[in-house]
């Protein structure tokens, strides 16, 4: 509603007169009351992070750097006027972009402090959310934030293949890879994507070589190996790491995979070492131990594999969901 459309407010001549000073004090008191009580009621300062808070009117509001504040209470009223009733899902793409940028900047800062000369490339796992609006937001921001895509299934790989090609931003293929999945990976490379097929078993090594021969080695994707570390994570999912883990290749199996690639004249395609020690890790020292072991393997393989340039660290820090 524009200012011209606003209704005229008439004041009674018998209303008590107040001074400008007392009116300002009343307004300040009301704003203070609304803010303090709303903060206590919503607890937004505890769970809202940098995006959600309470404004001076006492309403829940969305905030993002460089963008105007969005009063969610007023937004709900406007939607109701348009005939849209609750429950309503409101999506803020800027939240995705800001989170991607914050994570990327944190790695860059840490790299500068440690005098690390390598490049950081974040990966967006498509299993997290395949909604079109989300994927398009991530893809639009991935060049400025240096992000690639990760596909763990055939539908996710098809979704990734449909996205614009951005040079230097890999498309990593994880998960179980049957012959059809492997063929899709070769087609994705033919479209121009920098595809990296992460091999997790000796069988997948053979499958990669067989499909490559079928395709006559046109637009061959890069390969990586998921290492089965001796180091384990901590917490509920620690069994996904360690020497008894279900997924990954032992050191001897990685060497056997490299021998097979050498025999096929494709050892220069070996570009990535991946390891994953579990999710919801509760102890930082477990991550440090795993990284040291993984880096030692990478350094030992590097003289033999001239194309090896990526270390793909998997796993997640435990989140305190209880606050």
PDB file of N, CA and C in Angstrom, residues 55 97 129 134 143 146 204:
ATOM      1  N   UNK A  55      13.158  -7.319  15.480  1.00  0.00           N
ATOM      2  CA  UNK A  55      13.372  -5.903  15.190  1.00  0.00           C
ATOM      3  C   UNK A  55      12.780  -5.030  16.292  1.00  0.00           C
ATOM      4  N   UNK A  97      23.555 -18.283  -0.151  1.00  0.00           N
ATOM      5  CA  UNK A  97      24.747 -17.629  -0.692  1.00  0.00           C
ATOM      6  C   UNK A  97      25.652 -17.144   0.430  1.00  0.00           C
ATOM      7  N   UNK A 129      19.688 -31.296  -0.877  1.00  0.00           N
ATOM      8  CA  UNK A 129      18.444 -30.688  -1.351  1.00  0.00           C
ATOM      9  C   UNK A 129      18.489 -30.607  -2.873  1.00  0.00           C
ATOM     10  N   UNK A 134      16.881 -24.199  -4.968  1.00  0.00           N
ATOM     11  CA  UNK A 134      18.087 -24.325  -4.148  1.00  0.00           C
ATOM     12  C   UNK A 134      19.301 -24.610  -5.030  1.00  0.00           C
ATOM     13  N   UNK A 143      30.700 -20.015  -8.619  1.00  0.00           N
ATOM     14  CA  UNK A 143      31.909 -19.477  -9.241  1.00  0.00           C
ATOM     15  C   UNK A 143      32.591 -18.476  -8.318  1.00  0.00           C
ATOM     16  N   UNK A 146      33.698 -20.491  -5.199  1.00  0.00           N
ATOM     17  CA  UNK A 146      34.535 -21.650  -5.488  1.00  0.00           C
ATOM     18  C   UNK A 146      33.934 -22.929  -4.926  1.00  0.00           C
ATOM     19  N   UNK A 204      34.917 -51.468  -8.935  1.00  0.00           N
ATOM     20  CA  UNK A 204      34.648 -50.209  -9.638  1.00  0.00           C
ATOM     21  C   UNK A 204      35.826 -49.798 -10.510  1.00  0.00           C
TER      22      UNK A 204
END
